[in-house]
Coordinates of C-alpha atoms (C1' of nucleotides) in Angstrom, one line a residue:
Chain A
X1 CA 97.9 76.1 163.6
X2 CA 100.6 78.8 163.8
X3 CA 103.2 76.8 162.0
X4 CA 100.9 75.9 159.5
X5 CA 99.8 79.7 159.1
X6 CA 103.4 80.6 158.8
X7 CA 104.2 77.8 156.3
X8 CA 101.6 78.8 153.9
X9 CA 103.5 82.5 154.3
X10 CA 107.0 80.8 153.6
X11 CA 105.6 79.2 150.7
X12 CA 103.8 82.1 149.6
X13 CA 105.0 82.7 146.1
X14 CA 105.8 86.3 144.8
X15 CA 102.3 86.2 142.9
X16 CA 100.6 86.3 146.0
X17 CA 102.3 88.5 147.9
X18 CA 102.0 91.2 144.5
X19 CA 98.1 90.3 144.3
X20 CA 98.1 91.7 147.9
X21 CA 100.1 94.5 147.7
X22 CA 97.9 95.4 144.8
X23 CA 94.4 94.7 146.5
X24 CA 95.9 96.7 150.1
X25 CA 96.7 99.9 147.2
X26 CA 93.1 100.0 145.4
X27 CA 91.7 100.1 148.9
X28 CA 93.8 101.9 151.4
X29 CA 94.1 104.5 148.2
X30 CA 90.0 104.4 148.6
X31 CA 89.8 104.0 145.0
X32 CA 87.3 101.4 145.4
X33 CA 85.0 99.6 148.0
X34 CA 83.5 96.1 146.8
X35 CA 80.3 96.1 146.3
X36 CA 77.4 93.3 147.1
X37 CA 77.3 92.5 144.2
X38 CA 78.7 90.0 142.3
X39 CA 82.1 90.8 140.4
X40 CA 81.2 94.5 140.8
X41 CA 82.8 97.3 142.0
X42 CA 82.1 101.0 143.6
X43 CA 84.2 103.8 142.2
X44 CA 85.0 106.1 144.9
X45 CA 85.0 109.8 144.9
X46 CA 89.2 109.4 144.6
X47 CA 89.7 106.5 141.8
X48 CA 86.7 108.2 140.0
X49 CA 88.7 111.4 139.9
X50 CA 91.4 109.5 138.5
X51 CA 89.1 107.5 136.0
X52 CA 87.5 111.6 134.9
X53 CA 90.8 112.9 134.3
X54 CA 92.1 110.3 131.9
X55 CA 88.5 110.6 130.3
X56 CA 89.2 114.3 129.7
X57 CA 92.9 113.9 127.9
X58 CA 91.6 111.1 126.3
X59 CA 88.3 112.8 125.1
X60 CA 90.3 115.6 123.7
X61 CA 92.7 113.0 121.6
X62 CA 89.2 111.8 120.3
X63 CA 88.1 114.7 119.2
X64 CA 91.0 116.2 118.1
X65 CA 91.4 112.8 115.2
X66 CA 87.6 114.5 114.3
X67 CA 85.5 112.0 116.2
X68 CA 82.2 112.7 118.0
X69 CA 80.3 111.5 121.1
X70 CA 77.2 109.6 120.7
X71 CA 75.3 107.2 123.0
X72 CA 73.1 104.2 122.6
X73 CA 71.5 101.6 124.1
X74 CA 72.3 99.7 126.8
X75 CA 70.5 96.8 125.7
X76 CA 70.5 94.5 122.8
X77 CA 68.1 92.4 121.3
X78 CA 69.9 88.6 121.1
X79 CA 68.6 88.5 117.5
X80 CA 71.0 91.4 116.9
X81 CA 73.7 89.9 118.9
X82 CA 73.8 86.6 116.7
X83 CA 73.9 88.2 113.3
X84 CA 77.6 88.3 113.3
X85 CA 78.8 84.6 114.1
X86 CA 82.0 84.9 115.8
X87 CA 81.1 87.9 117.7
X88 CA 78.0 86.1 119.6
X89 CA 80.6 82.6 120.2
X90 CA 82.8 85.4 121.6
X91 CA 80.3 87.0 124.0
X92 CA 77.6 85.1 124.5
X93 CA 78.9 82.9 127.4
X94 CA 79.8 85.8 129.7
X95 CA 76.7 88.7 129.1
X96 CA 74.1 89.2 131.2
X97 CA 70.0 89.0 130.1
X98 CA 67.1 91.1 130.8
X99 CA 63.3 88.9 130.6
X100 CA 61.0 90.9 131.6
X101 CA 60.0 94.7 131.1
X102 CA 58.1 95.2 134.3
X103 CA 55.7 92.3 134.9
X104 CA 55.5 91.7 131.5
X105 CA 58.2 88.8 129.7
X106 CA 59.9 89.8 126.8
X107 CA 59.2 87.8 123.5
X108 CA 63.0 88.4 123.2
X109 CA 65.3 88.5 125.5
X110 CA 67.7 91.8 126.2
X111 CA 71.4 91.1 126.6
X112 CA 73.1 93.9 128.9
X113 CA 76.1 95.2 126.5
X114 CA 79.6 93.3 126.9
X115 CA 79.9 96.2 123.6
X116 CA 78.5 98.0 121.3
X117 CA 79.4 96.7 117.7
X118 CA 76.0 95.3 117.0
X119 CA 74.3 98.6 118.1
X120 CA 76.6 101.0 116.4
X121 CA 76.3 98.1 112.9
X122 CA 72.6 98.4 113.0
X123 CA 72.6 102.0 113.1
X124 CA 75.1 102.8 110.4
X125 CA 72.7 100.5 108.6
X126 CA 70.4 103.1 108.3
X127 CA 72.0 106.1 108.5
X128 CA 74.4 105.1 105.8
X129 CA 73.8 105.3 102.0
X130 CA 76.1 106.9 100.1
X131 CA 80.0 107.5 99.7
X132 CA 78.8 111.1 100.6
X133 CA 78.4 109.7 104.2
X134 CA 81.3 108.5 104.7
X135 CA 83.3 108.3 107.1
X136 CA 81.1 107.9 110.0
X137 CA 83.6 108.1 113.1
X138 CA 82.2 108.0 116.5
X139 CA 83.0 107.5 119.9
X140 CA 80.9 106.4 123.3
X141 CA 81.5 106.8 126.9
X142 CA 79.6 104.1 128.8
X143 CA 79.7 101.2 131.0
X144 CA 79.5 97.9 129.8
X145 CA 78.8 94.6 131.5
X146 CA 80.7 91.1 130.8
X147 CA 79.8 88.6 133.4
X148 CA 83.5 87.6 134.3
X149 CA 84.3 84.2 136.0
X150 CA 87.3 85.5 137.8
X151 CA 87.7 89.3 138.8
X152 CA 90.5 91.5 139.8
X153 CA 89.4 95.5 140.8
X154 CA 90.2 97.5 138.0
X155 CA 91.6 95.0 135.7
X156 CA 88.8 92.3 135.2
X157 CA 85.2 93.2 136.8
X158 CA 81.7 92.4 135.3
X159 CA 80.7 96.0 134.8
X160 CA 83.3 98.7 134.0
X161 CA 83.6 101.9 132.2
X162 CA 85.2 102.5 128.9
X163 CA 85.3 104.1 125.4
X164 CA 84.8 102.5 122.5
X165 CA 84.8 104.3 118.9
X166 CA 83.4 102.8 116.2
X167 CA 83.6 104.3 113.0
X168 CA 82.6 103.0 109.1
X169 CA 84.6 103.8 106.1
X170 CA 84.3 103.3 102.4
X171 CA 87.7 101.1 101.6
X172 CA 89.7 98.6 103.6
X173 CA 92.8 100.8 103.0
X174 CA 90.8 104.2 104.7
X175 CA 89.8 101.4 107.6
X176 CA 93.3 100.3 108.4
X177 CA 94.7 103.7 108.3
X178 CA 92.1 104.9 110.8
X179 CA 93.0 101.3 113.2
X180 CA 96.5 102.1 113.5
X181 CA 96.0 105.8 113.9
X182 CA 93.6 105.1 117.2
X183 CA 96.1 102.5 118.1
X184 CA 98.9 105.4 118.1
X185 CA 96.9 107.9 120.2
X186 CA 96.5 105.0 122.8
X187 CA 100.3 104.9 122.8
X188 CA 101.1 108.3 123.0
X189 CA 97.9 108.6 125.5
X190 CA 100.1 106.3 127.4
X191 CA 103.0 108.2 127.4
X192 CA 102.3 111.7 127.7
X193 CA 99.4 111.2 130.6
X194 CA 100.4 108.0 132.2
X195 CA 104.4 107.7 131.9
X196 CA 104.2 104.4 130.5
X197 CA 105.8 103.2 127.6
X198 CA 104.0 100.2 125.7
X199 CA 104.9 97.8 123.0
X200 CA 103.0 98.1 120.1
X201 CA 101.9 95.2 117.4
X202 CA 99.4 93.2 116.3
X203 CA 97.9 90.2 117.9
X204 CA 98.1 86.8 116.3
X205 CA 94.7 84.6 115.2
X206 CA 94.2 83.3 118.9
X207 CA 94.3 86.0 120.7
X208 CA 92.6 88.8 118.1
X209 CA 88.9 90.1 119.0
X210 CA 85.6 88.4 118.3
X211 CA 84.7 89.0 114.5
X212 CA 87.8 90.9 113.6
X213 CA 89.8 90.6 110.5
X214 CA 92.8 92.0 112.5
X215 CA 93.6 93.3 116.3
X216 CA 96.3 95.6 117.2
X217 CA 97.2 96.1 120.9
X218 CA 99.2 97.9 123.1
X219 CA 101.3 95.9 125.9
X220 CA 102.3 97.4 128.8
X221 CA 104.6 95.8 132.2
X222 CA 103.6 95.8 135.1
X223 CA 106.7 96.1 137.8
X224 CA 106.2 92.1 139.1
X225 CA 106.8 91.2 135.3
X226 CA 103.8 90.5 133.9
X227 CA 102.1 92.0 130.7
X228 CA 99.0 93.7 130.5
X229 CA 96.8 94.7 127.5
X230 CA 96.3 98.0 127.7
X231 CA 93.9 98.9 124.6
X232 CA 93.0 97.8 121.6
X233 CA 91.7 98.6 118.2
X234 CA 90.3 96.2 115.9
X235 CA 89.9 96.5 111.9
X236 CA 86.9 94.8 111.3
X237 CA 87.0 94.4 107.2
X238 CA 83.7 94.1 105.6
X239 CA 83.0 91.0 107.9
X240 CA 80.1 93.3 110.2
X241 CA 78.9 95.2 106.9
X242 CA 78.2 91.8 105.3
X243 CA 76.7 90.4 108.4
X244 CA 74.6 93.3 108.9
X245 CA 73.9 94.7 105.1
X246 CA 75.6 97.5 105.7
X247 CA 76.2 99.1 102.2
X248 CA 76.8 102.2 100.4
X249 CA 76.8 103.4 96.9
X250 CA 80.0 104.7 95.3
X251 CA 81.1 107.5 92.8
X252 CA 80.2 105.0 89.9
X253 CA 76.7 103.9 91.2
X254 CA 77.7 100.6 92.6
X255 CA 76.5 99.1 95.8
X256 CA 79.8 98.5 98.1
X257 CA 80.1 97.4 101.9
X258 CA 81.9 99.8 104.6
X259 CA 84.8 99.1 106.7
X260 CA 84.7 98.8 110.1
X261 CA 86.9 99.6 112.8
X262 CA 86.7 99.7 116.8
X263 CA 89.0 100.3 119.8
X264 CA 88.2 100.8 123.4
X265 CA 90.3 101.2 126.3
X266 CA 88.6 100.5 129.9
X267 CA 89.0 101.3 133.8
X268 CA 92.1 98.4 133.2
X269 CA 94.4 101.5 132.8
X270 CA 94.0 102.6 136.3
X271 CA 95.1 99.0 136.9
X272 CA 98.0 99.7 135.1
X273 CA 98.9 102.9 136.9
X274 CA 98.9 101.0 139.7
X275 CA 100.6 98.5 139.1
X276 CA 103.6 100.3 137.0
X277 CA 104.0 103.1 139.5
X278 CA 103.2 102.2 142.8
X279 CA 106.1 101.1 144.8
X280 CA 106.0 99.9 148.6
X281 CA 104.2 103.5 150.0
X282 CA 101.3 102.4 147.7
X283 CA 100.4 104.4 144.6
X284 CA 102.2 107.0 142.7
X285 CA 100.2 108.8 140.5
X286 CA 101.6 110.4 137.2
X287 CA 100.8 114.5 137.8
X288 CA 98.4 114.8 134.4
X289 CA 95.9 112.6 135.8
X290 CA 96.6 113.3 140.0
X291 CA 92.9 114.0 141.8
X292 CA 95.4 116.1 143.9
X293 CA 98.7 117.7 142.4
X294 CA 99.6 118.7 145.2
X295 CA 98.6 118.6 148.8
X296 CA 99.4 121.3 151.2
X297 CA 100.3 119.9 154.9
X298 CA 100.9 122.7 158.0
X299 CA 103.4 121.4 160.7
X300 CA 102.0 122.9 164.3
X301 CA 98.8 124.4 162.9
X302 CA 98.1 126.1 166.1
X303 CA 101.8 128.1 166.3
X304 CA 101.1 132.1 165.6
X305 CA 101.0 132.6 161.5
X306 CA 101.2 128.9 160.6
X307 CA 97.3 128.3 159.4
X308 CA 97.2 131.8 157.6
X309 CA 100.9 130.7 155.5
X310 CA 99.1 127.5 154.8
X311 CA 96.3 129.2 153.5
X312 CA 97.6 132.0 151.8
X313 CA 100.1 129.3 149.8
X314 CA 97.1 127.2 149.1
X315 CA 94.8 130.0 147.6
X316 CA 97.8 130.8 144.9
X317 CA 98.7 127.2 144.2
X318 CA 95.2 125.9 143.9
X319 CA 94.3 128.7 140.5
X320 CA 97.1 126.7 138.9
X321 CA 97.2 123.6 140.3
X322 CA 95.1 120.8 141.6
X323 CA 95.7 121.5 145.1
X324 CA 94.4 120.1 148.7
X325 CA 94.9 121.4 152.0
X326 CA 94.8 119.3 154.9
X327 CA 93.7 120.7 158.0
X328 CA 92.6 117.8 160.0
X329 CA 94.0 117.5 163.5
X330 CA 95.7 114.1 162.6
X331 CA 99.9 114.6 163.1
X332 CA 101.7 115.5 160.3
X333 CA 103.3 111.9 160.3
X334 CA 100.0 110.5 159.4
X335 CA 98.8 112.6 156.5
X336 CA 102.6 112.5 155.1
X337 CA 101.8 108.2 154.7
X338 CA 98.0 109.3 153.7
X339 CA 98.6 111.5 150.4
X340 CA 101.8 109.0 150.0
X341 CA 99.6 105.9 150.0
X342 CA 97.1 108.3 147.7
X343 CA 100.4 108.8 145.5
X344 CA 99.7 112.7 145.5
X345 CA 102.9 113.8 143.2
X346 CA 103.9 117.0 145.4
X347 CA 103.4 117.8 149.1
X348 CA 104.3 121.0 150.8
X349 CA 105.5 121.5 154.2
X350 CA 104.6 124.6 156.0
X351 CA 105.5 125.3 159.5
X352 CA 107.4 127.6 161.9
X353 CA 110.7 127.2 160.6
X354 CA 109.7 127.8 156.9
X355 CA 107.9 131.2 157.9
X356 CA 110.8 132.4 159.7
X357 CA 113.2 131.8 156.2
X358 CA 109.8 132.9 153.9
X359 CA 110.1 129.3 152.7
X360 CA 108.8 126.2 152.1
X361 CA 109.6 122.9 151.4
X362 CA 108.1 120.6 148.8
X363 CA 108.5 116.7 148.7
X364 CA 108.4 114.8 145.8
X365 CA 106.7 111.3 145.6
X366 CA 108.3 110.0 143.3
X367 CA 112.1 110.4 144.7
X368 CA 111.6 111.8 148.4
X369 CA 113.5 114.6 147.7
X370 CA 112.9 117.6 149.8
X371 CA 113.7 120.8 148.5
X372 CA 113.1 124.2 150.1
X373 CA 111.9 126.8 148.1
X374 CA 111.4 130.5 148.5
X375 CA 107.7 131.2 149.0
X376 CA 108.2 133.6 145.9
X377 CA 109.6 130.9 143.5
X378 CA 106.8 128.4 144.8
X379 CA 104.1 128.3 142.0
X380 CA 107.3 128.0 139.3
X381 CA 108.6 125.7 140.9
X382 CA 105.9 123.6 141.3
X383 CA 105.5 123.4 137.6
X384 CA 108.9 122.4 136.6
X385 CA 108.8 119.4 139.5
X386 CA 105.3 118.1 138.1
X387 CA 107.1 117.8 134.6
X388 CA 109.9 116.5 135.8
X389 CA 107.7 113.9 137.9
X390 CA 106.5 112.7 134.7
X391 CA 109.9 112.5 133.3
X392 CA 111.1 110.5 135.9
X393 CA 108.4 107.7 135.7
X394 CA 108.3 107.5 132.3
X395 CA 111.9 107.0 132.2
X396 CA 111.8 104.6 135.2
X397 CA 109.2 102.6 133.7
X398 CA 111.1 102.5 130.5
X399 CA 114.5 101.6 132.1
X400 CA 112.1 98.2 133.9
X401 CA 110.5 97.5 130.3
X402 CA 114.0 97.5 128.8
X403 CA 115.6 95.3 131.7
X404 CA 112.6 92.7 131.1
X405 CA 112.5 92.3 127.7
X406 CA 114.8 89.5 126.8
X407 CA 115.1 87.3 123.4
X408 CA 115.4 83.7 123.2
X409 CA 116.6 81.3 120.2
X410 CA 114.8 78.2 121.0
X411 CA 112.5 76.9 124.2
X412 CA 115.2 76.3 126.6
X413 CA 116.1 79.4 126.5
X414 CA 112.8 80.4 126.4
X415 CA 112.0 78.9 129.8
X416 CA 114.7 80.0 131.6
X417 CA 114.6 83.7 130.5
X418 CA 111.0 83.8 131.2
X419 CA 111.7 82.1 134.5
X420 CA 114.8 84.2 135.8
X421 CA 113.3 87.6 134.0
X422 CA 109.9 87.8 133.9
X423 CA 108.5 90.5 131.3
X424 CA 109.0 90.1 127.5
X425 CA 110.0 87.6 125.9
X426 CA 110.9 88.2 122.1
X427 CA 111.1 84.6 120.3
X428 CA 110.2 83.4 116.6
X429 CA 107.0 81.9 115.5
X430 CA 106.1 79.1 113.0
X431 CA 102.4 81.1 112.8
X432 CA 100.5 77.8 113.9
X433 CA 98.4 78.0 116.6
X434 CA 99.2 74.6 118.3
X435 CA 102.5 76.1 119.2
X436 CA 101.0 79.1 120.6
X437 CA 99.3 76.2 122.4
X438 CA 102.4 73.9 123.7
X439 CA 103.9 77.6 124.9
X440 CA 101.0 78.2 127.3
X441 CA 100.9 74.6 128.4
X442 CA 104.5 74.9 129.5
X443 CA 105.0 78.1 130.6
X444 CA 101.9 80.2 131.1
X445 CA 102.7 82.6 128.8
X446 CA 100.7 84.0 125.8
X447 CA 101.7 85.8 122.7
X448 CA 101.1 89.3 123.4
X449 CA 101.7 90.7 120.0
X450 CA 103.7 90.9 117.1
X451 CA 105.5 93.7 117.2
X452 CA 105.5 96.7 114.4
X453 CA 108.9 96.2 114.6
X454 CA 110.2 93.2 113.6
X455 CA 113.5 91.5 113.7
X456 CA 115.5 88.5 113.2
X457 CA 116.2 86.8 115.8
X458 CA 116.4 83.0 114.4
X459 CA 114.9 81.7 111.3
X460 CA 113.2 78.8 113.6
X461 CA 109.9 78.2 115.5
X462 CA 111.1 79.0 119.2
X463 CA 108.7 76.0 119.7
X464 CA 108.5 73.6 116.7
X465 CA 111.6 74.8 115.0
X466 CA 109.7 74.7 112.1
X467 CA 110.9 77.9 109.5
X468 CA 109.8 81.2 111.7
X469 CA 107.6 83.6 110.3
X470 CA 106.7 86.6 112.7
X471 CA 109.2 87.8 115.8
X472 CA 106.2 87.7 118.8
X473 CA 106.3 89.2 122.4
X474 CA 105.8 86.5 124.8
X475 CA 104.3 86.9 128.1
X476 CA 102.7 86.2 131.4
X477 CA 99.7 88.5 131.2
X478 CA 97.1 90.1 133.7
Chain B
rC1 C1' 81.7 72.5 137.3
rG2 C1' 86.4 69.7 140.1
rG3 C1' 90.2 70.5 144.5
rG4 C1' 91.2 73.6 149.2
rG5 C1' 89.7 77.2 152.9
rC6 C1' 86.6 80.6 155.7
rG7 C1' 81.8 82.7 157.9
rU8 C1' 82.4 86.1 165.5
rG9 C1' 81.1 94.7 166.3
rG10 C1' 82.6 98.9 160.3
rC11 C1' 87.6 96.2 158.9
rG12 C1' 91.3 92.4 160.4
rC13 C1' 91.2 88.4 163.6
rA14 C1' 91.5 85.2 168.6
rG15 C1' 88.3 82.0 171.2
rU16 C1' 86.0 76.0 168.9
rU17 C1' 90.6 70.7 170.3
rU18 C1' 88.5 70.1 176.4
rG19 C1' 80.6 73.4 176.1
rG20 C1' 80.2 77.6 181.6
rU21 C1' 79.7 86.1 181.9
rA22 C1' 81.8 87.3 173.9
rG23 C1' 87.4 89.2 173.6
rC24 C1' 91.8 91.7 171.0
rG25 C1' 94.0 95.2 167.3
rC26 C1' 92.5 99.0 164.0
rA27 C1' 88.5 102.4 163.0
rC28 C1' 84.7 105.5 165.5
rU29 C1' 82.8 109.3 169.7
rU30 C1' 84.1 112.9 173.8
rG31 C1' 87.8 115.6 176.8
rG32 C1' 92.9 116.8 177.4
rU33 C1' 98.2 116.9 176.1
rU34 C1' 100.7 116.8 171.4
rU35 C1' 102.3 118.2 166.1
rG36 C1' 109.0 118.6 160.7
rG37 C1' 107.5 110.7 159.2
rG38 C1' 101.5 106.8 160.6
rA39 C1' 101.4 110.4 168.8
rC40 C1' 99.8 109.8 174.0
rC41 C1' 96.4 109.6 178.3
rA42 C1' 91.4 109.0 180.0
rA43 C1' 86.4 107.8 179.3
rG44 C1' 82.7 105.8 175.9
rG45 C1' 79.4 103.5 171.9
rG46 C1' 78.7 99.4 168.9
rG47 C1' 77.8 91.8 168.4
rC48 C1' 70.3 87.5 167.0
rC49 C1' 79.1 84.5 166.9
rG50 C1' 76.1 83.2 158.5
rC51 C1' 71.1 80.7 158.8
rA52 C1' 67.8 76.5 160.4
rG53 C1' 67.2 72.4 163.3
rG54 C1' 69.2 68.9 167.2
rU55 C1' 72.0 67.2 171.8
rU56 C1' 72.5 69.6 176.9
rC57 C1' 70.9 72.5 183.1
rA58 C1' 74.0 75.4 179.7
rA59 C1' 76.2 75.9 172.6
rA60 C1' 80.4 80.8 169.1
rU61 C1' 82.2 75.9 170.8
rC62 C1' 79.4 69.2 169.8
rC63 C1' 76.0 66.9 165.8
rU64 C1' 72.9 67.4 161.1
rG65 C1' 71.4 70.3 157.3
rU66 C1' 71.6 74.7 154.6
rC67 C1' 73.3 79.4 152.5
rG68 C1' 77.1 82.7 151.4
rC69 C1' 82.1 84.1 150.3
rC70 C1' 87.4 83.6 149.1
rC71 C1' 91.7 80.9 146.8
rC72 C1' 93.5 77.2 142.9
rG73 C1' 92.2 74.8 137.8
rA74 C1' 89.1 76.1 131.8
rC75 C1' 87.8 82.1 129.5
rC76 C1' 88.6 87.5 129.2
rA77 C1' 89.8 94.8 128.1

RNA sequence: CGGGGCGUGGCGCAGUUUGGUAGCGCACUUGGUUUGGGACCAAGGGGCCGCAGGUUCAAAUCCUGUCGCCCCGACCA
């Protein structure tokens, strides 16, 4: 039985041993506890925190692009559902019904949002009749439900939280415009809060959203190599305005259909977080969006001074800062592991030795670095560390994106990049999707987008060898 | 739905081959000593051994059935 037990660990591939350093983090972090039921999860007070500061920057990006916060139902009728085609093929086979209002069955059965299209189509529907209405640009905050085969805490669950705008326009050109423009405050939401750089394109026929004309996407990479989508925002054409009679009439009198857009980004980014940041001490949270900035630990609490220093610093830092003080009678050692584990950015050491010198000495958790700081300089000094937290992962994360994104002329190469590297893969495309296909098969990987940025790399099909006509990002994805 | 595995205090497990007083680690409670990298000592609480039958003087252990969960294959933010 041992030898077996330790076989399975030999053979334990580097998959397994990531899924479990991930799963140990979303835990001992107490970001989440599983709940009974299925393919659900509970948000604890910590990973909620996380989830509600992300949802303030990112509310204030929202706004600030002139967007405004509705809410609808959580149900919808399955007659509404079908009335675009693709969208119900899409959906249908993973949502969730409601039969009966109290004792009484419904004549039409209730389908627990997997999103909101349908509900935001049918009311634009009625609310929309002129060009003088136009734009209509709205956002939601809301849980939606998607009963999921497979599920992963934070990246894939049934139910999980999320924004999703949805906004109407009165041309095409207006509705593309406003898709990329959501797509690039994902990106730079990305950058500035989280310290993760993405890669930013569109996404090819097969992998684009139910009952859009075109998806665009962020990618982001996960430190074990893999890709993740990160958000997305969709440019929905006239397809839902036709589908749902959505019209308007124009400057000259003539009845016209809107164009839509959408773009939601989810819970998943905590995922990412997670699993771009954290390194072997468990998570290592970028300082915008830390529960805790900084945590405020005092060596020998019971030595003469020691508790009122402690205080004292944490009464200033905490007007400025996000700040914790930890006064439990666990040993120092402990609660240093605990706010690393908890990836708390700063910590600050108090004890006998630092009151003596009017000092203190802040760790970072990003580095380790210890420095010792004047209790004077303190509240500067955390400031400039914070910032130069975030500069540190975003450049870290950057430096692992670059090292994994590789190029390959033709499917040998392809293979063995993917296989010695990991991460991107940037390789030409024919366009067909049976190539897309045959790539998968062989490898596992997926196209993850085609980049804004496109370049040359071959004028051949990585796969067919057919005449290329799109550079794609290829990769293993979450 | 196909293949594999597991159900034993809150969590992680041992015990099952060969039936004989339900154990270990962590966590928890109390008291004391500690406190600059996951402390130590002492005492304590907590279990219809997934469920239902059967065999037996005796079942966590053997037999039958059943339920649940996890992992791998097809989808997805």
């Amino acid at each position: 039985m041992a030898d077996n037990k330790k076989m399975v660990e030999e053979i334990t591939s580097m998959d397994e041993d990531f899924a479990r350093w991930y799963t140990d983090i979303v835990k001992k972090a107490e970001l989440i506890e599983y709940a009974s039921i299925k393919g659900c999860m509970v948000l604890r007070p910590y990973g909620y925190a996380i989830w509600e500061n992300m949802q303030s920057i990112m509310d204030d990006m929202i706004k600030e692009t002139g967007h405004k916060n509705v809410y609808m139902p959580m149900f919808i009728p399955e007659s509404l559902l079908q009335k675009e085609k693709d969208h119900v093929e899409g959906f249908a086979p993973e949502v969730a019904w409601v039969t009966h209002y109290g004792n009484e069955k419904l004549t039409e059965r209730l389908c627990i949002r997997p999103t909101s299209e349908t509900l935001f189509c049918d009311h634009y529907k009625k609310v929309i009749s002129s060009y003088r209405d136009l734009p209509k640009l709205c956002n939601q905050w809301c849980s939606v439900m998607r009963c999921e085969k497979t599920t992963r805490p934070f990246l894939r669950t049934a139910e999980f939280l999320w924004q999703e705008g949805h906004t109407a326009h009165a041309t095409a050109e207006e509705a593309q415009e406003e898709t990329i423009k959501m797509l690039n405050v994902y990106a730079d939401f990305f950058k500035d809060a989280l310290a993760i750089p993405v890669v930013k394109g569109q996404k090819t026929e097969k992998e684009k959203f139910a009952g859009a004309e075109a998806t665009y996407t962020i990618e982001s990479l996960m430190h074990d190599g893999k890709a993740l989508q990160s958000g997305t925002s969709h440019n929905f054409g006239d397809g839902f305005a036709k589908a749902f009679g959505i019209q308007y009439t124009d400057k000259e009198n003539k009845l016209q259909y809107v164009h839509q857009t959408s773009w939601g980004s989810t819970t998943r980014m905590i995922g990412a977080v997670i699993m771009v940041h954290g390194d072997d001490s468990g998570l290592m949270l970028p300082p915008k969006i830390a529960p805790i900035q900084v945590v405020v630990i005092p060596i020998a609490a019971h030595k003469p001074g020691v508790s009122e220093k402690a205080d004292e610093i944490y009464n200033i830092l905490k007007k400025t800062y996000r700040t914790e003080i930890d006064t439990s009678d666990k040993n120092p050692g402990w609660k240093f592991s605990e706010y690393e584990m908890k990836g708390v950015p700063i910590r600050i050491e108090i004890g006998p030795r630092d009151i003596e010198n009017n000092s203190a000495v802040i760790v970072r958790r990003d580095t380790r670095e210890k420095i010792f700081v004047s209790l004077d300089e303190l509240p500067e000094k955390i400031g400039e560390t914070l910032e130069a937290i975030h500069q540190n992962m975003y450049n870290k994360a950057l430096e692992n994106l670059n090292a994994r994104t590789n190029t390959a002329k033709d499917f040998d190469e392809f293979k063995k990049v993917l296989e010695e590297k990991g991460g991107f893969v940037k390789a030409m495309w024919c366009g067909n999707r049976e190539c897309e296909d045959e790539i998968k098969a062989q490898t596992a990987a997926t196209s993850r987008c085609m980049p804004f940025e496109q370049e040359t790399i071959s004028d051949k099909c990585v796969c067919c060898g057919k005449p290329a006509k799109k550079l794609v990002y290829w990769a293993k994805a979450y």
